[in-house]
Coordinates of N, CA and C in Angstrom, one line a residue:
Chain N
L20 N 215.1 79.8 88.2 CA 215.5 80.1 86.5 C 214.6 78.7 86.1
R21 N 214.2 78.2 86.2 CA 213.3 77.3 86.1 C 212.7 77.3 84.9
G22 N 212.4 78.6 85.2 CA 210.9 79.0 83.4 C 211.7 80.0 82.7
A23 N 212.7 80.0 82.9 CA 214.0 80.6 81.7 C 214.6 79.7 81.6
I24 N 214.3 78.8 80.8 CA 215.5 77.8 80.5 C 215.1 77.3 78.8
G25 N 214.2 78.4 78.9 CA 213.5 78.1 77.3 C 214.0 79.4 77.0
D26 N 214.0 80.4 77.4 CA 214.4 81.8 77.3 C 216.1 81.6 77.2
I27 N 216.7 80.5 77.9 CA 217.9 80.6 77.8 C 218.7 80.0 76.5
H28 N 217.9 78.7 76.3 CA 218.4 77.4 75.4 C 218.2 78.6 73.6
A29 N 216.8 79.3 74.1 CA 216.6 79.7 72.5 C 217.8 80.9 72.0
A30 N 218.2 81.5 73.5 CA 219.0 82.8 73.0 C 220.6 82.1 73.0
G31 N 220.6 80.8 72.8 CA 222.3 79.9 72.4 C 223.1 79.2 73.5
A32 N 222.5 79.0 74.9 CA 223.2 78.8 75.8 C 222.7 77.8 76.4
E33 N 223.5 77.3 77.4 CA 223.0 76.4 77.8 C 222.6 76.0 79.7
L34 N 222.0 76.2 80.4 CA 222.4 76.5 82.1 C 222.4 75.3 82.5
H35 N 223.9 75.5 83.6 CA 224.3 74.2 84.2 C 224.6 74.8 85.5
V36 N 223.6 73.6 87.2 CA 223.4 73.5 87.8 C 224.6 73.6 88.7
I37 N 224.8 74.1 89.5 CA 226.4 73.9 90.1 C 225.7 73.8 92.2
G38 N 225.5 72.3 92.7 CA 225.4 72.6 94.0 C 227.1 72.4 94.8
N39 N 226.8 71.9 95.5 CA 228.1 71.8 96.8 C 227.4 70.5 97.6
G40 N 226.4 69.9 97.8 CA 226.3 68.6 98.5 C 227.3 67.2 97.7
T41 N 226.3 66.3 98.0 CA 227.7 65.6 97.8 C 226.9 64.8 96.3
P42 N 227.4 64.1 95.3 CA 226.5 63.5 93.9 C 225.2 62.5 94.7
S43 N 225.4 62.5 95.4 CA 224.2 61.6 95.7 C 223.5 62.4 95.5
F44 N 223.0 63.4 95.7 CA 222.0 63.9 96.3 C 221.5 65.0 94.7
I45 N 222.2 64.4 93.8 CA 221.6 64.9 92.5 C 220.4 64.6 92.3
A46 N 219.9 63.1 92.0 CA 218.9 62.3 91.6 C 218.0 62.8 92.2
G47 N 218.1 63.0 93.3 CA 217.0 63.9 94.3 C 216.2 65.7 94.1
F48 N 217.2 65.9 93.6 CA 216.8 67.2 93.4 C 216.3 67.1 92.0
R49 N 217.5 66.6 90.8 CA 216.6 66.5 89.5 C 214.5 66.0 89.5
E50 N 214.7 65.3 90.7 CA 213.1 64.9 90.6 C 212.5 65.5 91.2
T51 N 213.1 66.1 92.5 CA 212.4 67.2 92.7 C 211.7 68.2 92.0
T52 N 213.1 69.0 91.3 CA 212.7 70.6 90.5 C 212.0 69.9 89.2
G53 N 212.1 68.5 88.7 CA 211.9 68.1 87.2 C 212.9 69.3 86.4
L54 N 213.9 69.0 86.8 CA 215.1 70.1 85.5 C 215.8 69.1 84.9
S55 N 215.8 69.6 83.6 CA 216.1 68.6 82.4 C 217.4 68.8 82.4
T56 N 218.1 70.1 82.4 CA 219.5 70.5 82.5 C 220.7 69.9 83.1
P57 N 221.7 69.9 83.0 CA 222.7 69.6 83.6 C 222.9 70.0 85.0
V58 N 223.8 69.1 86.0 CA 223.4 69.2 86.9 C 224.2 68.9 88.0
Y59 N 225.4 69.1 88.3 CA 226.9 68.9 89.2 C 227.2 69.7 90.6
T60 N 227.6 69.3 90.8 CA 227.3 69.6 92.4 C 230.0 70.0 92.8
D61 N 230.4 70.6 93.6 CA 231.2 71.0 94.0 C 231.6 70.8 95.5
P62 N 231.5 69.4 95.9 CA 232.0 69.8 97.8 C 232.8 70.2 98.4
S63 N 233.8 70.5 97.9 CA 235.2 70.7 98.3 C 234.8 72.6 98.1
L64 N 233.8 73.1 97.6 CA 233.5 74.7 97.0 C 234.5 75.3 96.6
A65 N 235.8 74.7 95.8 CA 236.5 75.5 95.2 C 236.1 76.4 94.7
V66 N 235.8 75.7 93.5 CA 234.6 76.6 92.6 C 233.7 77.9 92.6
F67 N 233.1 77.4 93.9 CA 232.5 78.9 94.4 C 233.4 79.4 94.7
R68 N 234.2 79.1 95.5 CA 235.4 80.0 95.5 C 236.4 81.1 94.7
A69 N 236.9 80.0 93.4 CA 236.9 80.7 92.7 C 236.2 81.3 91.8
A70 N 235.0 81.6 91.6 CA 234.0 82.3 91.1 C 233.7 83.6 91.9
E71 N 234.2 83.9 93.0 CA 234.2 84.7 94.0 C 232.6 85.1 94.6
L72 N 232.0 83.8 94.9 CA 231.1 83.8 95.7 C 230.7 84.3 97.1
R73 N 229.7 84.0 97.8 CA 229.9 84.6 99.3 C 229.9 83.1 99.9
R74 N 230.3 83.2 100.7 CA 230.0 82.2 102.1 C 230.6 83.1 103.7
S75 N 229.3 83.0 104.1 CA 230.1 83.4 105.8 C 228.5 83.5 106.5
L76 N 228.4 83.7 107.6 CA 227.6 83.9 108.6 C 226.6 84.5 108.7
M77 N 227.5 85.5 107.9 CA 226.7 87.6 108.1 C 225.7 87.5 107.2
T78 N 226.0 86.2 106.0 CA 225.5 86.5 104.8 C 224.0 86.2 104.8
M79 N 223.7 85.3 106.3 CA 222.6 84.7 106.7 C 221.9 85.3 107.8
I80 N 222.6 86.9 108.2 CA 221.7 87.3 109.1 C 221.9 88.7 108.2
D81 N 220.5 88.6 107.1 CA 220.4 90.2 106.8 C 218.2 90.2 107.0
A82 N 218.1 91.0 106.9 CA 216.9 91.4 106.9 C 215.9 91.1 105.9
R83 N 216.6 91.3 104.6 CA 216.2 91.0 103.9 C 216.2 89.6 103.3
A84 N 217.2 88.8 103.7 CA 216.9 87.1 103.6 C 215.1 86.8 104.4
A85 N 215.3 87.2 105.9 CA 214.8 87.4 106.5 C 213.1 87.5 106.2
A86 N 212.9 88.0 105.3 CA 211.8 88.5 104.7 C 211.8 87.4 103.2
K87 N 212.6 87.3 102.4 CA 212.1 86.4 101.8 C 212.0 84.8 102.4
T88 N 212.4 84.4 103.5 CA 212.1 83.1 104.4 C 210.5 83.1 104.3
V89 N 209.9 84.5 105.1 CA 208.7 84.6 105.1 C 207.7 83.9 104.1
R90 N 208.2 84.9 103.4 CA 207.2 85.2 102.0 C 207.5 83.5 101.8
A91 N 209.0 82.8 101.8 CA 208.7 81.7 100.6 C 207.6 80.6 101.5
F92 N 207.9 81.1 102.9 CA 207.7 79.7 103.7 C 205.6 80.0 103.0
A93 N 205.7 81.0 103.3 CA 204.2 81.5 102.7 C 203.6 80.8 101.8
R94 N 204.2 81.3 100.6 CA 204.0 80.2 99.3 C 204.2 78.2 99.9
G95 N 204.7 77.9 100.7 CA 204.7 76.6 100.7 C 205.3 75.8 101.1
Y96 N 207.0 76.4 100.2 CA 208.1 76.3 100.5 C 208.6 76.2 101.8
R97 N 208.9 74.4 101.7 CA 209.9 74.4 103.5 C 211.0 73.4 102.9
Q98 N 212.2 73.8 103.6 CA 213.8 73.8 103.6 C 213.1 72.2 104.3
T99 N 214.2 70.8 104.0 CA 214.3 70.3 104.4 C 215.4 70.6 105.5
L100 N 215.0 69.5 106.6 CA 215.2 69.4 108.0 C 217.0 69.3 107.9
R101 N 217.7 68.8 107.2 CA 219.2 69.0 106.9 C 219.5 69.3 105.4
P102 N 219.7 70.7 105.4 CA 219.9 71.4 104.2 C 221.0 70.4 102.9
Q103 N 220.9 69.7 102.0 CA 221.4 68.9 101.5 C 223.7 69.5 100.7
G104 N 224.2 70.3 101.3 CA 225.0 71.2 101.0 C 225.5 72.3 101.9
D105 N 225.7 73.2 102.0 CA 226.9 74.0 103.1 C 226.0 75.6 103.0
T106 N 225.3 75.5 103.9 CA 224.0 76.5 104.0 C 224.7 78.4 104.2
L107 N 225.9 78.1 104.7 CA 226.2 79.5 104.9 C 227.0 80.2 103.3
Q108 N 226.9 79.0 102.1 CA 227.7 79.8 101.0 C 226.4 79.5 100.0
Q109 N 226.8 80.9 99.7 CA 225.6 81.6 99.2 C 226.4 81.4 97.6
G110 N 224.7 81.2 96.8 CA 224.8 81.2 95.4 C 225.3 82.4 94.5
G111 N 225.3 82.0 93.1 CA 225.1 83.1 92.3 C 225.2 82.6 90.6
V112 N 225.2 83.6 89.6 CA 225.5 82.9 88.5 C 226.3 83.8 87.8
L113 N 227.2 82.9 86.9 CA 228.2 82.9 85.4 C 227.9 82.9 84.3
V114 N 227.5 84.0 83.5 CA 227.6 83.9 82.3 C 228.8 83.9 81.4
I115 N 229.2 82.6 80.9 CA 230.3 83.0 80.6 C 229.9 82.4 78.3
A116 N 230.8 83.1 77.6 CA 230.9 83.0 76.3 C 232.1 82.0 76.2
R117 N 231.8 81.5 75.2 CA 232.6 80.6 74.0 C 234.0 80.5 74.2
D118 N 234.6 81.9 74.4 CA 236.2 82.6 74.6 C 236.6 82.8 75.7
G119 N 235.6 82.3 77.0 CA 236.1 82.6 78.5 C 235.7 83.6 79.0
H120 N 235.4 84.9 78.3 CA 235.3 85.8 78.7 C 233.8 85.8 79.7
V121 N 233.8 86.6 80.9 CA 232.6 86.4 81.3 C 231.7 87.7 81.6
A122 N 230.3 86.9 80.4 CA 229.9 88.3 80.2 C 228.9 89.1 81.1
W123 N 228.7 88.6 82.2 CA 227.8 88.9 83.1 C 228.2 87.7 84.4
Q124 N 228.0 88.8 86.1 CA 227.6 87.4 87.1 C 227.1 88.5 88.1
H125 N 226.6 87.5 88.9 CA 225.6 88.2 89.8 C 225.5 87.3 91.1
V126 N 226.6 87.9 91.6 CA 227.0 87.2 93.2 C 225.7 87.4 94.2
S127 N 225.3 85.8 95.0 CA 224.3 86.5 96.0 C 224.4 86.8 97.1
R128 N 224.1 88.2 97.6 CA 224.5 88.2 98.8 C 223.9 87.8 100.5
Y129 N 222.9 87.4 100.4 CA 221.8 86.9 101.3 C 221.0 86.0 100.4
P130 N 220.0 84.9 101.1 CA 220.0 83.9 100.8 C 218.2 84.4 100.2
G131 N 217.9 84.0 98.9 CA 217.1 84.5 98.2 C 217.5 85.8 97.5
D132 N 218.3 86.0 97.1 CA 219.0 87.0 96.3 C 219.4 86.5 95.1
N133 N 218.1 86.7 94.3 CA 218.4 85.0 93.4 C 218.6 86.5 92.2
A134 N 219.5 85.8 90.7 CA 218.8 86.4 89.7 C 217.6 86.3 89.1
E135 N 217.9 87.9 87.9 CA 216.7 88.1 87.2 C 216.8 87.4 86.4
P136 N 216.0 86.5 85.7 CA 216.1 85.5 84.6 C 216.4 86.2 83.3
A137 N 215.3 87.5 83.5 CA 215.4 88.9 81.9 C 217.2 89.2 82.1
A138 N 217.6 88.9 82.9 CA 218.9 89.7 82.6 C 220.1 88.7 82.1
I139 N 219.8 87.2 82.7 CA 220.6 87.0 82.6 C 220.6 86.3 80.8
V140 N 219.1 86.2 80.2 CA 218.9 86.0 78.9 C 219.3 86.9 78.3
S141 N 219.3 87.8 78.4 CA 219.7 89.7 78.3 C 221.5 89.4 78.4
A142 N 221.9 88.4 79.1 CA 224.0 88.9 79.2 C 223.8 87.8 78.1
V143 N 223.2 86.6 78.1 CA 223.2 85.8 76.6 C 223.6 86.2 75.4
T144 N 222.2 87.0 75.3 CA 222.5 87.4 73.5 C 223.3 88.2 73.2
T145 N 223.5 89.8 74.6 CA 224.9 90.2 74.6 C 226.7 89.1 74.3
A146 N 226.1 88.3 75.1 CA 227.5 87.7 75.0 C 227.9 87.1 73.5
R147 N 226.7 87.0 72.8 CA 226.7 85.9 71.5 C 226.7 86.9 70.5
G148 N 226.4 88.0 71.1 CA 226.3 89.6 69.3 C 227.7 89.4 69.8
Q149 N 228.3 89.4 70.5 CA 230.3 90.2 71.0 C 231.1 88.5 70.6
R150 N 230.6 88.2 70.3 CA 230.9 86.8 69.8 C 231.4 87.0 67.9
A151 N 229.8 87.0 68.0 CA 229.5 87.3 66.2 C 230.1 88.7 65.7
G152 N 230.1 89.2 66.4 CA 231.0 90.7 65.9 C 232.5 90.7 66.1
A153 N 233.1 90.1 66.4 CA 234.5 89.5 66.5 C 234.6 88.7 65.7
R154 N 234.0 88.3 64.7 CA 234.1 86.9 63.4 C 234.7 88.3 62.3
Chain E
M12 N 233.8 92.0 90.1 CA 233.7 90.7 88.8 C 234.5 89.9 88.2
L13 N 234.4 88.8 87.9 CA 235.5 88.1 86.8 C 235.5 88.5 86.1
A14 N 236.5 89.0 85.1 CA 237.0 89.0 83.5 C 236.7 88.2 82.2
R15 N 237.2 86.9 83.2 CA 237.6 85.9 82.6 C 237.2 84.8 83.2
A16 N 237.2 83.0 82.5 CA 237.1 82.1 83.5 C 238.1 81.3 83.2
D17 N 239.5 82.1 83.3 CA 240.6 80.9 82.7 C 240.6 80.0 83.8
D18 N 241.0 80.6 84.8 CA 241.1 80.1 86.1 C 240.1 78.9 86.3
L19 N 238.9 78.9 85.9 CA 237.9 78.1 86.4 C 237.7 76.9 85.5
A20 N 238.5 77.6 84.0 CA 237.8 76.0 82.9 C 238.6 74.7 83.1
T21 N 239.7 74.9 83.7 CA 240.7 74.4 84.5 C 240.2 73.4 85.6
M22 N 239.1 74.1 86.2 CA 238.5 73.2 87.7 C 237.4 72.4 87.4
T23 N 237.1 71.1 88.2 CA 236.3 70.1 87.9 C 235.2 70.1 89.0
V24 N 233.7 69.5 88.3 CA 232.8 69.8 89.2 C 232.3 68.0 89.2
L25 N 231.8 67.5 90.0 CA 231.1 65.9 89.9 C 229.9 65.9 89.6
D26 N 229.6 65.1 88.5 CA 228.1 64.9 88.3 C 227.7 63.5 89.4
E27 N 226.1 63.2 88.5 CA 225.8 62.5 89.8 C 226.2 61.2 90.0
R28 N 227.3 61.0 89.0 CA 227.5 59.6 89.1 C 229.2 59.6 90.1
G29 N 229.6 61.0 90.4 CA 230.7 61.4 91.0 C 231.9 61.3 89.9
E30 N 231.7 61.4 88.9 CA 232.3 61.5 87.7 C 233.1 63.2 87.9
P31 N 233.9 63.2 88.0 CA 234.8 64.7 87.1 C 234.7 65.1 86.1
V32 N 233.4 66.5 85.9 CA 234.0 67.1 84.6 C 234.7 68.3 84.4
V33 N 235.7 68.9 83.4 CA 236.0 69.6 82.9 C 235.3 70.6 82.6
L34 N 235.4 71.8 84.1 CA 234.3 73.1 83.7 C 234.5 74.0 82.4
G35 N 235.6 74.2 81.7 CA 235.9 74.7 80.4 C 235.3 74.2 79.8
T36 N 234.7 72.3 79.7 CA 233.5 71.9 78.7 C 232.9 72.3 78.1
L37 N 232.2 73.5 79.3 CA 230.4 73.5 79.4 C 230.3 74.3 78.4
W38 N 231.6 75.4 78.3 CA 231.3 76.6 77.7 C 232.5 76.6 76.2
R39 N 233.0 75.3 76.2 CA 233.4 75.2 74.8 C 232.6 75.4 73.9
D40 N 231.5 74.6 73.1 CA 230.5 74.9 72.2 C 229.0 75.9 72.5
R41 N 228.8 76.1 73.6 CA 228.4 77.3 73.2 C 227.9 77.8 75.0
T42 N 227.9 79.3 75.0 CA 227.1 80.0 75.6 C 227.1 79.2 77.1
A43 N 227.3 79.4 78.1 CA 227.2 79.0 79.3 C 226.5 79.4 80.5
V44 N 226.0 79.0 81.1 CA 224.8 79.7 82.4 C 225.5 79.0 83.6
L45 N 226.2 79.4 84.6 CA 226.7 78.8 85.6 C 225.8 79.2 86.7
A46 N 224.5 78.6 87.3 CA 224.0 78.7 88.4 C 224.4 78.1 89.8
F47 N 225.2 78.9 90.5 CA 225.6 78.3 91.7 C 224.1 78.0 92.4
I48 N 224.0 76.8 92.6 CA 223.0 76.9 94.5 C 223.6 76.7 95.6
R49 N 222.7 77.0 96.4 CA 223.3 76.9 98.0 C 223.2 76.1 98.6
H50 N 222.2 75.1 97.8 CA 222.3 73.4 98.5 C 221.3 73.1 97.9
F51 N 221.1 71.5 98.2 CA 220.1 70.6 96.9 C 218.9 71.1 97.3
G52 N 218.5 70.5 98.2 CA 216.9 70.8 99.2 C 217.3 71.5 100.6

């Protein structure tokens, strides 16, 4: 998503990253990724659950996840030996309009099942258009 | 899919100082994209 931050801002939204490790991991994550957007954490996973994101061992046992892992490894990506968070928890994306309407949601089914940045930007644009139309 | 984020709005996340941040404040002023990641590294 890093490459889409400019487009997300241009579309009128802010990107907020939410992990699930301890708060002390955030500074290192920010340094490693170079992210300039807000980063938070939800160690209890309560927000992940409320957002209806997936967490189970079965999400890790997926051929598509294995293929993504191999490709990521080939590109030079290395996960740390002790992941800073819950490895069974899958991620996702919510686009939330100012009135609390969830304009778009992506629920990752397995590791590497990431949202398409273009879809996120499109959802932001649509959410803002709906709000403007409601005035 | 969630239709509304009303339940999420009153929940909190922690910033890097460990201070709670009410989620609803994130979309109070502008559309928010919440990207939930599996882990920090």
